[in-house]
Amino acid sequence: MTSPIWHPFTQHALMPEMTMVERGEGAYLYKPDGSRILDAISSWWVVTHGHCHQRLVEAAREQAGKLDQVIFAGHTHEPAEKLAEALVRLTPDGLDKVFFSDSGSTAVEVALKMALGYWHNIGEGQRQRIIVMEHSYHGDTIGTMSVGERGVFNQAYQPLLFDVDVIPSPLPGKEQDTVGALERILTDYQDEVAALIVEPLVLGAGGMLMYSADVLKDLKRHCEAHDVVFIADEVMTGWGRTETMFACDQAGISPDILCTSKGLTGGFIPLSATLCSDKFFDAHYSEDRAKMFFHSSSYTANPIACAVAYANTQIWADEPVAERIDQLVMTQAQHVETLDGHPRFENVRQCGTITAMDIKVNDQGYLSNIAPRLYQHFQEHGLLLRPLGNTVYVLPPYCVTPQDLNEIYHVISNAPDVLGL
Ligand SMILES: *Cc1c(COP(=O)(O)O)cnc(C)c1O
């Protein structure tokens, strides 16, 4: 019998069999027959410390027996309160209010609504333009697709997507084009721009494209000068991925709004938070009920998810997470150096714990048929790697060992020749 399940981002006609996973531990996933798969992409960029970290398991277990779920309008609970305080402490200065939702996409939707709601409530409702970066990805809901790269992924939904202003992404050598384009839009549409939304330092789903902290700083400076809301989508980059706690830390900037999810619970359970400076809250603070922030989801600030996320902040406080990350960054750098001279790879790059490299092929792009062939090849070698087109990237949990990494790069560097690409 075939399964009734319709899987995400999966062309079932080309992938009739799903890999059954029974259990996870550290950097490994285990199949029912006991064989293991090295999770080199942290199960879609979410797992930070490794699968089934004991303290996260314990936190979930303990909270589940105490308070499973409660309406968050008009009610609160200790896990959410403790987590919110920790988040304000751990994020860049000035982010003093925390709004909870359930996924990266909803965190971004909330950010966009906060920005628009702010301008509306302070009497500048004409500020509605959103500036976005080419090749960016912010989620798969209608709103987040609107602010993301347009392409084959969202062609069918194009009629539903709202218009945005696009600036080029700051590819190496093109940084000034990005900053220049932003400056032009900000000048041309002085009082019409509401916000700029960016993925700081790494454009993830767009191909693991990386840019410098200086550019990020410049973008923030221009937004500040024009009083435009700067939204940092740190859904992927947060929680040590780029080496610092948040990518914005490397530029020494405080965004006006910050979205976090994925690593927020260590990749254990869905939860997200949108943090903002006081002015957004204040603009909605009124005796006029029409000015409240009209947003919620059923499981907003679920107590179990909050308890796990709070336990995650404690892991960061008590365990040598920063040291593990430093080690990983160094080992990754060595592999990048080795691959740099490889005749079959180009644009070998690294940002913190993430590395990416493009295989030299004629057939490029996301739908290039080399991605599924590579994926299959890696699976056969017990590796979970999911290339984006001809871009292979390694984004492992922080508990991955140097031996694991040796294995990963051994298979990657041989792949083009073994597969005859
Ligand atoms: C994954 C991702 C999202 C969407 O998060 P979901 O939890 O999948 O909805 C948004 N922004 C960025 C930068 C992401 O990497």
Short mmCIF file of C-alpha atoms and ligand atoms in Angstrom, two decimals:
data_model
loop_
_atom_site.label_atom_id
_atom_site.label_comp_id
_atom_site.label_asym_id
_atom_site.label_seq_id
_atom_site.Cartn_x
_atom_site.Cartn_y
_atom_site.Cartn_z
CA MET A 1 0.00 0.00 0.00
CA THR A 2 1.30 3.42 -0.82
CA SER A 3 1.27 6.07 1.86
CA PRO A 4 -1.41 8.77 1.80
CA ILE A 5 1.19 11.37 2.76
CA TRP A 6 2.01 14.24 0.39
CA HIS A 7 5.56 15.31 1.25
CA PRO A 8 6.95 18.88 1.12
CA PHE A 9 9.15 20.03 -1.78
CA THR A 10 9.01 16.48 -3.15
CA GLN A 11 8.30 15.34 -6.70
CA HIS A 12 6.73 12.01 -5.84
CA ALA A 13 6.94 10.71 -9.43
CA LEU A 14 10.73 10.93 -9.19
CA MET A 15 11.05 9.85 -5.58
CA PRO A 16 8.59 7.02 -4.92
CA GLU A 17 10.26 5.89 -1.68
CA MET A 18 10.74 7.99 1.44
CA THR A 19 13.55 7.15 3.82
CA MET A 20 12.02 5.83 7.02
CA VAL A 21 13.70 7.24 10.13
CA GLU A 22 13.08 5.69 13.50
CA ARG A 23 15.29 7.57 15.89
CA GLY A 24 17.80 10.39 16.16
CA GLU A 25 20.84 10.85 18.32
CA GLY A 26 23.50 13.55 18.07
CA ALA A 27 24.45 14.10 14.45
CA TYR A 28 22.86 10.84 13.32
CA LEU A 29 19.48 9.56 12.19
CA TYR A 30 18.78 5.84 12.47
CA LYS A 31 16.68 3.73 10.11
CA PRO A 32 14.56 0.79 11.36
CA ASP A 33 17.26 -1.67 10.20
CA GLY A 34 19.73 0.07 12.52
CA SER A 35 21.79 1.71 9.77
CA ARG A 36 22.56 5.36 10.28
CA ILE A 37 22.52 8.55 8.25
CA LEU A 38 24.82 11.47 9.06
CA ASP A 39 22.58 14.54 9.23
CA ALA A 40 24.87 17.03 7.46
CA ILE A 41 22.13 19.64 6.98
CA SER A 42 20.73 19.59 10.51
CA SER A 43 17.39 18.25 9.24
CA TRP A 44 16.64 21.35 7.15
CA TRP A 45 18.76 23.78 9.17
CA VAL A 46 16.97 23.44 12.48
CA VAL A 47 18.99 21.10 14.73
CA THR A 48 21.78 22.94 16.52
CA HIS A 49 23.13 20.80 19.40
CA GLY A 50 22.24 17.43 17.87
CA HIS A 51 19.15 15.23 17.83
CA CYS A 52 17.40 14.41 21.11
CA HIS A 53 19.61 16.48 23.40
CA GLN A 54 18.77 15.14 26.85
CA ARG A 55 18.00 18.51 28.41
CA LEU A 56 15.52 19.34 25.68
CA VAL A 57 13.90 15.91 25.99
CA GLU A 58 13.61 16.42 29.75
CA ALA A 59 12.18 19.92 29.42
CA ALA A 60 9.49 18.68 27.01
CA ARG A 61 8.67 15.72 29.22
CA GLU A 62 8.38 17.81 32.37
CA GLN A 63 6.28 20.55 30.80
CA ALA A 64 3.99 18.07 29.03
CA GLY A 65 2.82 16.73 32.37
CA LYS A 66 2.17 20.19 33.80
CA LEU A 67 0.52 22.47 31.25
CA ASP A 68 0.12 21.31 27.68
CA GLN A 69 -1.53 24.30 26.05
CA VAL A 70 -3.37 27.44 27.08
CA ILE A 71 -4.93 30.31 25.15
CA PHE A 72 -2.31 33.08 25.02
CA ALA A 73 -4.75 35.99 24.65
CA GLY A 74 -5.36 37.28 28.16
CA HIS A 75 -3.23 34.47 29.67
CA THR A 76 0.44 33.79 30.19
CA HIS A 77 2.69 31.10 31.69
CA GLU A 78 6.12 30.78 33.19
CA PRO A 79 7.89 29.08 30.23
CA ALA A 80 6.86 31.95 27.93
CA GLU A 81 7.79 34.63 30.46
CA LYS A 82 11.21 33.11 31.15
CA LEU A 83 11.87 32.54 27.48
CA ALA A 84 10.88 36.09 26.49
CA GLU A 85 13.25 37.55 29.08
CA ALA A 86 16.07 35.33 27.83
CA LEU A 87 15.38 36.31 24.22
CA VAL A 88 15.50 40.02 25.01
CA ARG A 89 18.85 39.40 26.72
CA LEU A 90 20.34 37.26 23.92
CA THR A 91 19.27 39.34 20.91
CA PRO A 92 20.86 42.68 19.89
CA ASP A 93 20.10 45.69 22.10
CA GLY A 94 16.83 47.50 21.65
CA LEU A 95 14.69 44.47 20.85
CA ASP A 96 12.48 44.63 23.90
CA LYS A 97 9.18 43.09 22.89
CA VAL A 98 8.58 39.47 21.90
CA PHE A 99 5.69 38.10 19.82
CA PHE A 100 5.42 34.31 19.57
CA SER A 101 4.22 32.24 16.63
CA ASP A 102 4.89 28.78 15.22
CA SER A 103 7.22 28.85 12.22
CA GLY A 104 9.74 30.94 10.37
CA SER A 105 7.10 31.94 7.85
CA THR A 106 4.68 33.17 10.47
CA ALA A 107 7.49 35.04 12.25
CA VAL A 108 8.11 36.90 8.99
CA GLU A 109 4.40 37.53 8.39
CA VAL A 110 4.21 38.98 11.89
CA ALA A 111 7.23 41.20 11.19
CA LEU A 112 5.63 42.58 8.02
CA LYS A 113 2.35 43.20 9.84
CA MET A 114 4.16 44.92 12.71
CA ALA A 115 5.91 47.25 10.27
CA LEU A 116 2.76 48.09 8.30
CA GLY A 117 0.68 48.34 11.48
CA TYR A 118 3.20 50.74 12.96
CA TRP A 119 3.04 53.15 10.01
CA HIS A 120 -0.74 52.85 9.84
CA ASN A 121 -1.24 53.54 13.52
CA ILE A 122 1.05 56.57 13.65
CA GLY A 123 -0.74 58.18 10.70
CA GLU A 124 1.75 57.36 7.95
CA GLY A 125 -0.31 54.69 6.24
CA GLN A 126 1.06 55.76 2.85
CA ARG A 127 4.28 53.92 3.75
CA GLN A 128 3.51 50.56 2.19
CA ARG A 129 6.46 49.70 -0.03
CA ILE A 130 8.55 46.74 1.05
CA ILE A 131 12.11 46.43 -0.23
CA VAL A 132 13.53 42.94 -0.61
CA MET A 133 16.72 41.36 -1.82
CA GLU A 134 17.01 39.30 -5.00
CA HIS A 135 17.48 35.55 -4.29
CA SER A 136 16.01 35.88 -0.82
CA TYR A 137 13.77 33.34 0.87
CA HIS A 138 11.43 34.10 3.74
CA GLY A 139 8.96 31.21 3.66
CA ASP A 140 6.21 29.62 1.59
CA THR A 141 3.05 31.41 2.71
CA ILE A 142 1.54 33.94 0.31
CA GLY A 143 3.01 36.91 2.16
CA THR A 144 6.47 35.45 2.56
CA MET A 145 6.56 34.27 -1.06
CA SER A 146 5.73 37.86 -2.01
CA VAL A 147 8.89 39.13 -0.33
CA GLY A 148 11.00 36.23 -1.61
CA GLU A 149 12.59 35.36 -4.94
CA ARG A 150 10.08 34.79 -7.73
CA GLY A 151 10.58 31.71 -9.87
CA VAL A 152 9.35 28.27 -10.74
CA PHE A 153 8.49 27.68 -7.05
CA ASN A 154 5.77 30.32 -7.00
CA GLN A 155 4.86 30.87 -10.63
CA ALA A 156 1.37 29.39 -10.21
CA TYR A 157 0.60 31.73 -7.32
CA GLN A 158 1.95 34.88 -8.96
CA PRO A 159 -1.52 36.51 -9.16
CA LEU A 160 -1.78 36.41 -5.36
CA LEU A 161 1.65 37.87 -4.59
CA PHE A 162 1.94 41.57 -3.73
CA ASP A 163 4.41 43.91 -5.42
CA VAL A 164 7.73 44.68 -3.78
CA ASP A 165 10.84 46.67 -4.70
CA VAL A 166 13.82 44.41 -5.40
CA ILE A 167 17.48 45.26 -4.88
CA PRO A 168 20.23 43.00 -6.24
CA SER A 169 21.86 40.60 -3.81
CA PRO A 170 25.39 41.60 -2.74
CA LEU A 171 27.34 38.93 -4.60
CA PRO A 172 31.12 39.26 -4.33
CA GLY A 173 32.19 42.39 -6.20
CA LYS A 174 28.58 43.61 -6.58
CA GLU A 175 28.12 44.99 -3.09
CA GLN A 176 27.94 48.60 -4.25
CA ASP A 177 25.10 47.74 -6.66
CA THR A 178 23.06 46.53 -3.72
CA VAL A 179 23.68 49.53 -1.54
CA GLY A 180 23.27 51.90 -4.50
CA ALA A 181 19.93 50.37 -5.46
CA LEU A 182 18.66 50.69 -1.91
CA GLU A 183 19.74 54.32 -1.77
CA ARG A 184 17.93 55.08 -5.04
CA ILE A 185 14.65 53.52 -3.93
CA LEU A 186 14.83 55.27 -0.56
CA THR A 187 15.41 58.61 -2.28
CA ASP A 188 12.87 58.14 -5.09
CA TYR A 189 10.08 57.01 -2.79
CA GLN A 190 10.95 59.07 0.29
CA ASP A 191 7.76 58.69 2.28
CA GLU A 192 6.36 55.54 0.73
CA VAL A 193 8.80 52.91 1.95
CA ALA A 194 7.70 50.90 4.98
CA ALA A 195 10.50 48.39 5.44
CA LEU A 196 13.50 46.53 4.11
CA ILE A 197 13.63 42.81 4.88
CA VAL A 198 16.89 40.86 4.57
CA GLU A 199 18.48 37.56 5.48
CA PRO A 200 21.62 38.82 7.20
CA LEU A 201 24.98 37.48 5.88
CA VAL A 202 23.61 34.32 4.21
CA LEU A 203 20.80 33.98 1.65
CA GLY A 204 19.92 30.40 2.48
CA ALA A 205 17.40 28.80 0.14
CA GLY A 206 18.53 31.19 -2.61
CA GLY A 207 21.73 29.15 -2.85
CA MET A 208 23.71 29.78 0.34
CA LEU A 209 24.96 33.09 -1.06
CA MET A 210 27.12 34.95 1.43
CA TYR A 211 27.95 38.61 1.93
CA SER A 212 29.93 40.69 4.35
CA ALA A 213 28.95 42.31 7.62
CA ASP A 214 30.04 45.66 6.15
CA VAL A 215 27.26 45.48 3.55
CA LEU A 216 24.75 44.57 6.24
CA LYS A 217 25.88 47.56 8.24
CA ASP A 218 25.54 49.85 5.20
CA LEU A 219 22.00 48.64 4.51
CA LYS A 220 21.03 49.32 8.10
CA ARG A 221 22.62 52.78 8.02
CA HIS A 222 20.64 53.80 4.93
CA CYS A 223 17.37 52.55 6.41
CA GLU A 224 18.05 54.45 9.59
CA ALA A 225 18.76 57.66 7.65
CA HIS A 226 15.40 57.35 5.90
CA ASP A 227 13.47 56.18 8.93
CA VAL A 228 12.67 52.86 7.21
CA VAL A 229 12.01 49.74 9.28
CA PHE A 230 14.89 47.26 9.05
CA ILE A 231 13.72 43.65 9.39
CA ALA A 232 16.35 40.94 9.93
CA ASP A 233 15.07 37.47 9.07
CA GLU A 234 17.41 35.44 11.29
CA VAL A 235 15.30 32.29 10.99
CA MET A 236 18.26 30.38 9.56
CA THR A 237 21.21 32.53 10.66
CA GLY A 238 20.33 32.72 14.35
CA TRP A 239 21.62 30.57 17.20
CA GLY A 240 25.27 30.42 16.22
CA ARG A 241 24.90 29.37 12.58
CA THR A 242 27.12 32.20 11.33
CA GLU A 243 29.44 31.86 14.36
CA THR A 244 27.97 34.68 16.46
CA MET A 245 24.68 34.19 18.29
CA PHE A 246 22.89 36.25 15.63
CA ALA A 247 24.30 37.34 12.28
CA CYS A 248 23.46 40.97 13.08
CA ASP A 249 25.95 40.79 15.97
CA GLN A 250 28.79 40.61 13.44
CA ALA A 251 27.75 43.93 11.91
CA GLY A 252 27.21 45.45 15.35
CA ILE A 253 23.68 46.43 14.35
CA SER A 254 20.32 46.21 16.05
CA PRO A 255 17.53 45.59 13.57
CA ASP A 256 14.14 47.20 14.30
CA ILE A 257 12.53 43.78 14.00
CA LEU A 258 14.16 40.35 14.21
CA CYS A 259 12.62 36.98 13.27
CA THR A 260 13.89 33.79 14.88
CA SER A 261 12.75 30.16 14.61
CA LYS A 262 14.64 26.98 13.52
CA GLY A 263 17.40 26.90 16.19
CA LEU A 264 15.19 28.64 18.77
CA THR A 265 14.22 25.27 20.28
CA GLY A 266 17.49 23.66 19.23
CA GLY A 267 15.48 22.22 16.33
CA PHE A 268 13.36 20.15 18.70
CA ILE A 269 9.82 21.45 18.28
CA PRO A 270 8.18 24.21 16.21
CA LEU A 271 8.24 27.71 17.68
CA SER A 272 9.15 31.16 16.46
CA ALA A 273 9.45 34.64 17.82
CA THR A 274 9.38 38.09 16.27
CA LEU A 275 11.21 40.62 18.42
CA CYS A 276 10.80 44.36 17.97
CA SER A 277 11.75 47.64 19.55
CA ASP A 278 9.27 49.39 21.84
CA LYS A 279 8.03 51.79 19.18
CA PHE A 280 6.08 49.06 17.39
CA PHE A 281 4.37 47.98 20.60
CA ASP A 282 3.75 51.60 21.59
CA ALA A 283 2.14 52.38 18.22
CA HIS A 284 -0.39 49.62 18.92
CA TYR A 285 -0.85 50.58 22.60
CA SER A 286 -4.05 52.52 22.91
CA GLU A 287 -7.47 52.53 24.51
CA ASP A 288 -8.75 52.24 20.98
CA ARG A 289 -9.36 48.54 20.33
CA ALA A 290 -9.01 49.14 16.59
CA LYS A 291 -5.30 49.74 17.15
CA MET A 292 -4.45 46.39 18.72
CA PHE A 293 -2.15 43.98 16.89
CA PHE A 294 -4.55 41.74 15.02
CA HIS A 295 -2.56 38.53 14.90
CA SER A 296 -2.61 35.12 16.52
CA SER A 297 -2.32 31.44 15.79
CA SER A 298 -3.96 28.69 17.82
CA TYR A 299 -0.73 27.44 19.36
CA THR A 300 0.91 30.83 19.96
CA ALA A 301 3.54 30.37 22.71
CA ASN A 302 2.71 26.73 23.31
CA PRO A 303 4.03 25.95 26.82
CA ILE A 304 5.91 22.79 25.80
CA ALA A 305 7.64 24.57 22.93
CA CYS A 306 8.49 27.53 25.18
CA ALA A 307 9.86 25.24 27.90
CA VAL A 308 12.09 23.51 25.35
CA ALA A 309 13.27 26.85 23.94
CA TYR A 310 14.04 28.10 27.43
CA ALA A 311 16.01 24.90 28.12
CA ASN A 312 17.86 25.64 24.89
CA THR A 313 18.87 29.07 26.22
CA GLN A 314 20.16 27.32 29.33
CA ILE A 315 22.23 24.94 27.23
CA TRP A 316 23.76 28.02 25.64
CA ALA A 317 24.44 29.45 29.09
CA ASP A 318 25.88 26.31 30.75
CA GLU A 319 27.50 24.25 28.02
CA PRO A 320 30.55 25.21 25.93
CA VAL A 321 28.40 25.81 22.84
CA ALA A 322 30.54 28.74 21.65
CA GLU A 323 33.67 26.57 21.87
CA ARG A 324 31.99 23.78 19.90
CA ILE A 325 31.02 26.30 17.25
CA ASP A 326 34.56 27.74 17.11
CA GLN A 327 35.95 24.23 16.61
CA LEU A 328 33.43 23.48 13.90
CA VAL A 329 34.17 26.80 12.15
CA MET A 330 37.90 25.97 12.15
CA THR A 331 37.44 22.45 10.84
CA GLN A 332 35.05 23.69 8.16
CA ALA A 333 37.67 26.31 7.16
CA GLN A 334 40.26 23.57 6.62
CA HIS A 335 37.93 21.69 4.30
CA VAL A 336 37.10 24.87 2.41
CA GLU A 337 40.80 25.49 1.91
CA THR A 338 41.32 21.97 0.54
CA LEU A 339 38.32 22.17 -1.79
CA ASP A 340 39.27 25.61 -3.03
CA GLY A 341 41.79 24.23 -5.51
CA HIS A 342 39.52 21.34 -6.63
CA PRO A 343 39.05 21.49 -10.42
CA ARG A 344 35.36 20.47 -10.25
CA PHE A 345 34.22 23.05 -7.70
CA GLU A 346 33.95 26.82 -7.70
CA ASN A 347 32.76 29.58 -5.36
CA VAL A 348 33.84 27.54 -2.35
CA ARG A 349 32.65 29.66 0.54
CA GLN A 350 32.02 29.69 4.27
CA CYS A 351 30.09 31.76 6.75
CA GLY A 352 30.53 30.49 10.30
CA THR A 353 29.38 26.88 10.56
CA ILE A 354 28.02 26.84 6.98
CA THR A 355 30.03 25.96 3.89
CA ALA A 356 28.83 25.88 0.28
CA MET A 357 30.40 25.03 -3.05
CA ASP A 358 29.16 24.98 -6.63
CA ILE A 359 29.88 21.99 -8.85
CA LYS A 360 31.02 23.13 -12.28
CA VAL A 361 28.34 21.88 -14.67
CA ASN A 362 26.50 23.15 -17.71
CA ASP A 363 23.04 22.49 -16.33
CA GLN A 364 22.73 24.92 -13.42
CA GLY A 365 19.81 26.13 -11.36
CA TYR A 366 17.45 24.64 -8.82
CA LEU A 367 15.73 22.21 -11.18
CA SER A 368 18.99 21.00 -12.64
CA ASN A 369 18.74 17.20 -12.62
CA ILE A 370 22.10 16.88 -10.94
CA ALA A 371 20.61 17.80 -7.55
CA PRO A 372 18.46 14.64 -7.24
CA ARG A 373 21.32 12.50 -8.53
CA LEU A 374 23.66 13.97 -5.94
CA TYR A 375 21.03 13.56 -3.25
CA GLN A 376 20.65 9.89 -4.13
CA HIS A 377 24.40 9.39 -4.22
CA PHE A 378 24.83 10.97 -0.78
CA GLN A 379 21.98 8.83 0.63
CA GLU A 380 23.72 5.72 -0.64
CA HIS A 381 26.77 6.82 1.32
CA GLY A 382 24.78 7.35 4.50
CA LEU A 383 24.80 11.14 4.22
CA LEU A 384 21.89 13.53 4.40
CA LEU A 385 22.87 16.35 2.04
CA ARG A 386 20.28 18.12 -0.08
CA PRO A 387 21.94 20.22 -2.79
CA LEU A 388 20.29 23.38 -4.09
CA GLY A 389 20.74 22.93 -7.83
CA ASN A 390 24.47 22.49 -8.37
CA THR A 391 25.25 24.01 -4.97
CA VAL A 392 26.27 21.54 -2.29
CA TYR A 393 26.29 22.90 1.24
CA VAL A 394 27.23 21.52 4.63
CA LEU A 395 25.25 22.85 7.59
CA PRO A 396 25.77 20.33 10.39
CA PRO A 397 24.67 20.19 14.02
CA TYR A 398 27.37 21.56 16.33
CA CYS A 399 28.10 18.11 17.81
CA VAL A 400 29.42 16.81 14.47
CA THR A 401 32.96 15.42 14.84
CA PRO A 402 36.05 16.08 12.70
CA GLN A 403 35.81 12.42 11.57
CA ASP A 404 32.21 12.97 10.48
CA LEU A 405 33.33 16.02 8.50
CA ASN A 406 36.16 14.09 6.88
CA GLU A 407 33.61 11.55 5.68
CA ILE A 408 31.24 14.27 4.41
CA TYR A 409 33.95 16.06 2.38
CA HIS A 410 35.42 12.80 1.12
CA VAL A 411 32.09 11.88 -0.46
CA ILE A 412 31.40 15.41 -1.71
CA SER A 413 34.77 15.89 -3.37
CA ASN A 414 34.54 12.56 -5.23
CA ALA A 415 30.90 12.98 -6.24
CA PRO A 416 31.36 14.88 -9.55
CA ASP A 417 33.71 12.23 -10.96
CA VAL A 418 31.92 9.20 -9.50
CA LEU A 419 28.65 10.42 -11.00
CA GLY A 420 30.32 11.50 -14.23
CA LEU A 421 28.95 15.05 -13.94
C1 LIG B 1 13.37 28.38 6.73
C2 LIG B 1 13.27 29.85 6.58
C3 LIG B 1 12.04 30.51 6.72
C4 LIG B 1 10.73 29.78 6.88
O1 LIG B 1 10.67 29.06 8.06
P1 LIG B 1 9.57 27.89 8.21
O2 LIG B 1 9.70 27.47 9.62
O3 LIG B 1 9.96 26.84 7.21
O4 LIG B 1 8.26 28.50 7.89
C5 LIG B 1 12.04 31.89 6.68
N1 LIG B 1 13.18 32.58 6.50
C6 LIG B 1 14.36 31.97 6.36
C7 LIG B 1 15.59 32.81 6.19
C8 LIG B 1 14.45 30.60 6.37
O5 LIG B 1 15.63 29.99 6.18
#
